[in-house]
Tab-separated table of C-alpha atoms in Angstrom:
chain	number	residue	atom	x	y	z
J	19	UNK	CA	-17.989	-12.832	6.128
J	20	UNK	CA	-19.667	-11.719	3.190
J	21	UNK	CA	-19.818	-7.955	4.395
J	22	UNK	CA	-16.316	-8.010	5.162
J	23	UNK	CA	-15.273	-9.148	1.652
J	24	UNK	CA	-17.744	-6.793	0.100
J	25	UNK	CA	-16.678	-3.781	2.280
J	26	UNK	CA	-12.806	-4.945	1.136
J	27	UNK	CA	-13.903	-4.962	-2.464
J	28	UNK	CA	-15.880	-1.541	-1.693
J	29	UNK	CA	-12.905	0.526	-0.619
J	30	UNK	CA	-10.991	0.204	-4.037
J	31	UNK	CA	-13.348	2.617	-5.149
J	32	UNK	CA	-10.724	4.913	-3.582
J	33	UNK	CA	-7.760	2.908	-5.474
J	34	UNK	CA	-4.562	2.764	-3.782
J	35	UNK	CA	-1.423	3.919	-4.852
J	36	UNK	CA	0.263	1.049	-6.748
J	37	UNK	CA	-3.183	0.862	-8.864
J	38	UNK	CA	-2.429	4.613	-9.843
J	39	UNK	CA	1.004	4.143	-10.450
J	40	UNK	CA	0.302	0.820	-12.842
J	41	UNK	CA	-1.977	3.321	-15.196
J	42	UNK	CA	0.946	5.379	-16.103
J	43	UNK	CA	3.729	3.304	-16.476
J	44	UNK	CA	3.790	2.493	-20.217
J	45	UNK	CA	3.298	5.202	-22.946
J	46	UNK	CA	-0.002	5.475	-25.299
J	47	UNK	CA	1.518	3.855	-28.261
J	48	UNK	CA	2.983	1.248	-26.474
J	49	UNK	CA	1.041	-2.312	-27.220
J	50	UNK	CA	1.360	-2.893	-23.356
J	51	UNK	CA	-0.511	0.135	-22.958
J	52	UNK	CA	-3.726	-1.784	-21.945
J	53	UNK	CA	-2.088	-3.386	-19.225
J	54	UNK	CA	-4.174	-0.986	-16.461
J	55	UNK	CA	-7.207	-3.039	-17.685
J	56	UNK	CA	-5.953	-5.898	-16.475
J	57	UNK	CA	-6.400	-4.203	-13.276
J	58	UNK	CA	-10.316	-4.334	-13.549
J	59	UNK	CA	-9.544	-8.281	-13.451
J	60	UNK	CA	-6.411	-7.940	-10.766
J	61	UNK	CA	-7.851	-6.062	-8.166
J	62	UNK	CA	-11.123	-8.075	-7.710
J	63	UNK	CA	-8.454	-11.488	-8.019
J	64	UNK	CA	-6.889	-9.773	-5.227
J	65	UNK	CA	-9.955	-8.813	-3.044
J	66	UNK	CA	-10.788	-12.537	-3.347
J	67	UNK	CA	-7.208	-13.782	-2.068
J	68	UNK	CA	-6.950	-11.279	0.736
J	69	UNK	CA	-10.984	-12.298	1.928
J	70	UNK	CA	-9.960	-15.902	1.635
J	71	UNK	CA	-6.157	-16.242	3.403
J	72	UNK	CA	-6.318	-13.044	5.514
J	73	UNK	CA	-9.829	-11.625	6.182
J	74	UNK	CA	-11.794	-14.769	6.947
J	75	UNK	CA	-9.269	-16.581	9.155
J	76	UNK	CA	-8.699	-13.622	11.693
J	77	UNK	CA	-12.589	-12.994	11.233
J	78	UNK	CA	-13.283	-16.444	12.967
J	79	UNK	CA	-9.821	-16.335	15.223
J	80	UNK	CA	-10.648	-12.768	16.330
J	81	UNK	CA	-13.829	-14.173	17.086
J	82	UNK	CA	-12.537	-17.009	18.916
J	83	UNK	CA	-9.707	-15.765	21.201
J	84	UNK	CA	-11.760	-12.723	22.119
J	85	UNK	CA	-14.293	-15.204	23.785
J	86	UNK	CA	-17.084	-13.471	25.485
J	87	UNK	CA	-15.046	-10.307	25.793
J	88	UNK	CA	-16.270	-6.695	24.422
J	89	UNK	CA	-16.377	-6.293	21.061
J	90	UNK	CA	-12.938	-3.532	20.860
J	91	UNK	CA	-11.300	-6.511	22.514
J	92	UNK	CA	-12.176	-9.103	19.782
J	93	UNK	CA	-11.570	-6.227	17.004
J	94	UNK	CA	-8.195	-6.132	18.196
J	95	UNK	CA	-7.488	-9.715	18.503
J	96	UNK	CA	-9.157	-10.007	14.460
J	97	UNK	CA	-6.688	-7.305	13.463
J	98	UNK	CA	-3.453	-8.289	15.219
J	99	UNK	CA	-3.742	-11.998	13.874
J	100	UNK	CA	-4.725	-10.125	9.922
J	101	UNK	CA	-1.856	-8.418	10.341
J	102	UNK	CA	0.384	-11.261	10.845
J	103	UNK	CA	-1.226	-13.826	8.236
J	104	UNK	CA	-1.221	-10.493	5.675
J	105	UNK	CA	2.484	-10.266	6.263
J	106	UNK	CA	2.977	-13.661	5.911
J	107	UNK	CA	0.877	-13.498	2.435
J	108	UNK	CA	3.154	-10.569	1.297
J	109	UNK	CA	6.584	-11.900	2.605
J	110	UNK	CA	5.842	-15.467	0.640
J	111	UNK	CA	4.200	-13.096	-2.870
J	112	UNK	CA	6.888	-10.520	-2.520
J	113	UNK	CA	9.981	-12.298	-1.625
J	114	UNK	CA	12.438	-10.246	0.823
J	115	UNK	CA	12.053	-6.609	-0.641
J	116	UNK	CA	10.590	-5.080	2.518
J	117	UNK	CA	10.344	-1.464	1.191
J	118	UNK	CA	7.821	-3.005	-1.487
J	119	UNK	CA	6.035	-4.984	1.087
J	120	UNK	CA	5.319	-2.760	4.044
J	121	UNK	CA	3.840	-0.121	2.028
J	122	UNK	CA	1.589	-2.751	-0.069
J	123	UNK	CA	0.645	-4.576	3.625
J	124	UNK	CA	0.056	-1.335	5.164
J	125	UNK	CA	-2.731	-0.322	2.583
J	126	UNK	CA	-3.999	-4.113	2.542
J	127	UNK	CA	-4.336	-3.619	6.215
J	128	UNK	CA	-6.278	-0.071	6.298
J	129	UNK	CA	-8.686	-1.755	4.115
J	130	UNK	CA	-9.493	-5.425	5.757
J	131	UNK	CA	-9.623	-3.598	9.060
J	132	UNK	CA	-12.640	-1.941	7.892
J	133	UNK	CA	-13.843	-5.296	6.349
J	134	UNK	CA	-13.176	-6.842	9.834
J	135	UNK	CA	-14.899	-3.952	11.582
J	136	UNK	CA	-17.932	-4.921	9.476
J	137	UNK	CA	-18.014	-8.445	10.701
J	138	UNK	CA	-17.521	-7.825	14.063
J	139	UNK	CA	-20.595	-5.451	14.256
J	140	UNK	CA	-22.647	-8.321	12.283
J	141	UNK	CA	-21.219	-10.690	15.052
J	142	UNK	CA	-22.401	-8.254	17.829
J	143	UNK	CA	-25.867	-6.970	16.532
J	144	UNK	CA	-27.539	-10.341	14.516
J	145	UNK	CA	-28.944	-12.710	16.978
J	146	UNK	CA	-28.068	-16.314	16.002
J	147	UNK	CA	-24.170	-14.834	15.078
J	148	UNK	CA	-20.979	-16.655	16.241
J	149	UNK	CA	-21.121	-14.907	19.884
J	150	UNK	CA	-24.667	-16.407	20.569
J	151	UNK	CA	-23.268	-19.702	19.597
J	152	UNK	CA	-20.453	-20.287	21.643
J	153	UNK	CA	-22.209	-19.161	24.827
């Protein structure tokens, strides 16, 4: 689960759009103005909240309800039960304003899928990973 979260932290490098948005908002001689630093502390808080309620649950679910299946099948299953706990996260953060949500859970989404896709090749390619147990 560790690659996952550090693949999740990894993609920021590309930030998303609400992280761009954030740096301009105030003007240069506003005191606030140093509010997109806080972003160097926010974004990792984030990645750490997302790995913990989303990423590692469907991880080990994905795992789980895809059995001894093929590996697309358990994918699938890992990203179909993220997306639902990551909308519950955002729906119960974000309150009912669904056109702030979906775009936010949609880029939240792009990003743990790749985490996920990085556990489920550790799961399929290190002997001694969750598949080799439950057999």
């Amino acid at each position: 689960m560790h690659l996952s979260g550090a693949i999740l932290l990894l993609t920021f490098l590309v930030p998303p759009f609400w992280m761009l948005d954030a740096g301009y908002t105030t003007p240069p001689g506003d005191p606030t103005a140093d509010a997109p630093f806080l972003l160097l502390l926010a974004v990792p808080s984030a990645c750490v909240v997302f790995h913990v309620l989303v990423q590692i649950p469907a991880g080990l679910l994905g795992t789980w309800l895809g059995g001894s299946r093929t590996t697309p099948v358990r994918y699938g299953s890992a990203v179909a039960v993220a997306g639902a706990l990551s909308l519950l996260l955002f729906w119960s953060v974000g309150g009912n304003a669904w056109g702030s949500i979906v775009p936010a859970w949609a880029d939240a989404m792009a990003r743990g899928s790749l985490g996920l896709a990085g556990y489920m090749w550790v799961v399929r390619v290190l002997p001694g990973s969750a598949r080799h147990r439950q057999g």
